[in-house]
Coordinates of C-alpha atoms and ligand atoms in Angstrom, one line a residue:
X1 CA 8.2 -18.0 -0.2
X2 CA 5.2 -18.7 2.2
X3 CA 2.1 -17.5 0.5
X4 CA -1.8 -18.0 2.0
X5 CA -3.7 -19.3 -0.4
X6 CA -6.8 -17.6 1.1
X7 CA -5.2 -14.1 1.7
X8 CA -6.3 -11.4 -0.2
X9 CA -3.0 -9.5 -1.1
X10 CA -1.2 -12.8 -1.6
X11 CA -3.6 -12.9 -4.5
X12 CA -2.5 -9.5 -5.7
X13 CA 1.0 -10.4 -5.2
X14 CA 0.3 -13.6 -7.5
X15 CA -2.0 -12.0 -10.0
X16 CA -4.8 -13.9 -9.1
X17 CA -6.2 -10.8 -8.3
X18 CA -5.8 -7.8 -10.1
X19 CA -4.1 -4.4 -8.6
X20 CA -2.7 -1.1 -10.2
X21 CA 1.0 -2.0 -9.4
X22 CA 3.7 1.2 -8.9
X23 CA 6.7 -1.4 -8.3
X24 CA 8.1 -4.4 -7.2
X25 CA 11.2 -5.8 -6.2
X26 CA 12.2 -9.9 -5.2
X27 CA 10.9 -9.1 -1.4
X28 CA 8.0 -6.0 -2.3
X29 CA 5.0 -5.1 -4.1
X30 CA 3.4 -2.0 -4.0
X31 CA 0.2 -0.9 -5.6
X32 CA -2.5 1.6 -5.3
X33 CA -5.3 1.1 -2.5
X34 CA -8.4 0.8 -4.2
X35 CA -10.8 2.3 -1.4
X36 CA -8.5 5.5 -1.2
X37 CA -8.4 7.6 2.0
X38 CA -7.1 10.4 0.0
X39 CA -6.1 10.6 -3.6
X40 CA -2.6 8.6 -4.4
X41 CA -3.2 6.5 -1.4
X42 CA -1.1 3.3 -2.1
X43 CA -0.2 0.2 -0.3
X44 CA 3.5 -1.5 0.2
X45 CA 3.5 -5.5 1.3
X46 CA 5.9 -7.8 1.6
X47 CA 5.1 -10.6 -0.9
X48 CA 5.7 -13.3 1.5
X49 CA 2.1 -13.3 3.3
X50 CA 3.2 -12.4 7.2
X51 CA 0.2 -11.1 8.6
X52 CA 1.6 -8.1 11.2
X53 CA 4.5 -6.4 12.7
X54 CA 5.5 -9.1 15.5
X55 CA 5.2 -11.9 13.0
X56 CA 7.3 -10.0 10.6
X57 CA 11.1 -10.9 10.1
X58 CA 13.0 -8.0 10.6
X59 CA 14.9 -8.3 7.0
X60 CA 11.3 -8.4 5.4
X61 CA 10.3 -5.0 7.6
X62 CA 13.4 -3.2 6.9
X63 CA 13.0 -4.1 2.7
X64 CA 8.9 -3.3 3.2
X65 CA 10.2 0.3 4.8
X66 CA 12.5 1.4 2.2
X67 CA 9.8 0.2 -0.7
X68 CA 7.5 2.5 1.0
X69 CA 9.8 5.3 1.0
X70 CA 10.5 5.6 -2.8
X71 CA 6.7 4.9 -3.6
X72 CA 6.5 8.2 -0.8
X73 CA 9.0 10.1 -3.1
X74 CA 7.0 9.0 -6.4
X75 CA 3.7 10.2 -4.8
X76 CA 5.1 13.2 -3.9
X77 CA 6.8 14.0 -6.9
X78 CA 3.4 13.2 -8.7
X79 CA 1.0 14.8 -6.1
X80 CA 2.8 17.1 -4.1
X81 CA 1.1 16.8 -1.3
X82 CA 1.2 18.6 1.6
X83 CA 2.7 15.6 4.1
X84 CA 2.4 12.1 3.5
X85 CA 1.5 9.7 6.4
X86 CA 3.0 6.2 6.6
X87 CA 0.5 4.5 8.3
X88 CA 0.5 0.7 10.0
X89 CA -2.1 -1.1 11.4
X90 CA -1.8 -4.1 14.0
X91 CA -5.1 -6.3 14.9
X92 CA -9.1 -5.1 14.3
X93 CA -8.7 -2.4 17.2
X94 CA -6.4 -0.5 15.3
X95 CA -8.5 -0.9 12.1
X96 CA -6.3 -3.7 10.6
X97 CA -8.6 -5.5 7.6
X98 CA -6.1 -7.8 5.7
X99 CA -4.2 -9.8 7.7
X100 CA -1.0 -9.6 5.6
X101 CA 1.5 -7.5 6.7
X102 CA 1.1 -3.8 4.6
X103 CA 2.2 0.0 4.8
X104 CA -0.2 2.8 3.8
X105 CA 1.7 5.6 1.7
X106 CA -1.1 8.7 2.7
X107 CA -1.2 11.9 0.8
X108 CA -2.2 14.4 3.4
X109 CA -3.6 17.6 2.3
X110 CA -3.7 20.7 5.1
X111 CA -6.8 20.5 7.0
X112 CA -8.2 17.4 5.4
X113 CA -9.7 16.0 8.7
X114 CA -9.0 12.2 8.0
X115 CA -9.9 10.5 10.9
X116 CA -7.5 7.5 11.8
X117 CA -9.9 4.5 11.3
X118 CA -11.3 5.9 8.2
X119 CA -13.6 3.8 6.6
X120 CA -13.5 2.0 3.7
X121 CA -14.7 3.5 0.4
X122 CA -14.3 2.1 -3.3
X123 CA -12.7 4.6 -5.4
X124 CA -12.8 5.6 -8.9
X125 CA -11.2 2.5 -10.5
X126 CA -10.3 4.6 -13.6
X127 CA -9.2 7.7 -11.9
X128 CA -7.1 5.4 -9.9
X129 CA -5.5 3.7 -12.7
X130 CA -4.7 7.0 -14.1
X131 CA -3.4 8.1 -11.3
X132 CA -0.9 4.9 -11.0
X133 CA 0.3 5.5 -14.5
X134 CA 1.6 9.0 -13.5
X135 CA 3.5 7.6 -10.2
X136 CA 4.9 5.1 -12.0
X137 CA 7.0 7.5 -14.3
X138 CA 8.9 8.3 -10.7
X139 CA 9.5 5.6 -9.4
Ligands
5GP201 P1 -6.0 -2.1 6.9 O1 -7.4 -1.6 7.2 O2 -5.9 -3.6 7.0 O3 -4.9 -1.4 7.5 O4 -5.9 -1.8 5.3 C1 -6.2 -2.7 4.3 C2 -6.3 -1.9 3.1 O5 -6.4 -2.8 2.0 C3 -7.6 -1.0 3.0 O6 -7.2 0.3 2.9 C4 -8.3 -1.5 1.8 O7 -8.9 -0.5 1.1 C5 -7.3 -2.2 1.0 N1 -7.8 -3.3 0.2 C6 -8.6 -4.4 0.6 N2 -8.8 -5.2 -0.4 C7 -8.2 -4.7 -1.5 C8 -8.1 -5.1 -2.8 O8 -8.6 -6.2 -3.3 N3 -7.3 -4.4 -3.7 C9 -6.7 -3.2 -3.2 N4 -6.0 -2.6 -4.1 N5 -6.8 -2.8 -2.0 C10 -7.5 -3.5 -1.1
ZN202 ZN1 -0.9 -12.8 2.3

């Protein structure tokens, strides 16, 4: 499996660097964004480092999409929020940071004004980690 060694969420993937994983699969990891948008905001990769949506194989999209939709169903069984954005990013224009491949899983709460290129904010690591443990239990 092609990994960089110099890529930040190839590092998660690895446990090199840590993360507050919800689940993982052979092709998949998902795991909570620590610089949350909105609370329960969580990240889906592939865990072979690809770094957007043309470079991606479309085996490795179509396991990344269906990741994304049961950590969706576990955030919204834990949350209950009132949507949920899935939210991609392609190139520093549209606000992409890490170039590996990744799909936001966004809570949306009515009226929450997010703006699309939100910036980036470090969460409350142990609120967070709470927060993963109660996803977990749904997914
Ligand atoms: P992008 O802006 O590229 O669409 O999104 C990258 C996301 O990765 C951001 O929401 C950012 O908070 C998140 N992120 C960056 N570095 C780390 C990290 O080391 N750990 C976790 N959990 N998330 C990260
Ligand atoms: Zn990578």
């Amino acid at each position: 499996m092609h990994r960089d060694p110099d890529c930040i969420f190839c590092k998660i993937v690895s446990g090199e660097v840590p993360s507050f994983k919800l689940f993982e699969d052979e092709a998949t990891f998902a795991f909570m964004d620590i610089n949350p948008a909105n609370e329960g905001h969580a990240l889906v990769i592939p865990k072979e480092h690809t770094p957007d949506l043309y470079a991606a194989p479309d085996e490795v999209l179509a396991r990344t999409v269906v990741t994304a939709k049961r950590v969706a169903t576990a955030l919204t069984r834990t949350l209950n929020p009132d949507g949920l954005n899935l939210i991609q990013c392609n190139g520093a224009a549209a606000a992409q940071s890490v170039m590996h491949f990744h799909i936001h899983v966004l809570p949306r709460i009515t009226d929450d004004a997010l703006a699309m290129n939100w910036g980036l904010k470090l969460g409350d690591i142990d609120a967070i980690g709470r927060l993963a443990e109660r996803i977990r239990v749904w997914i």
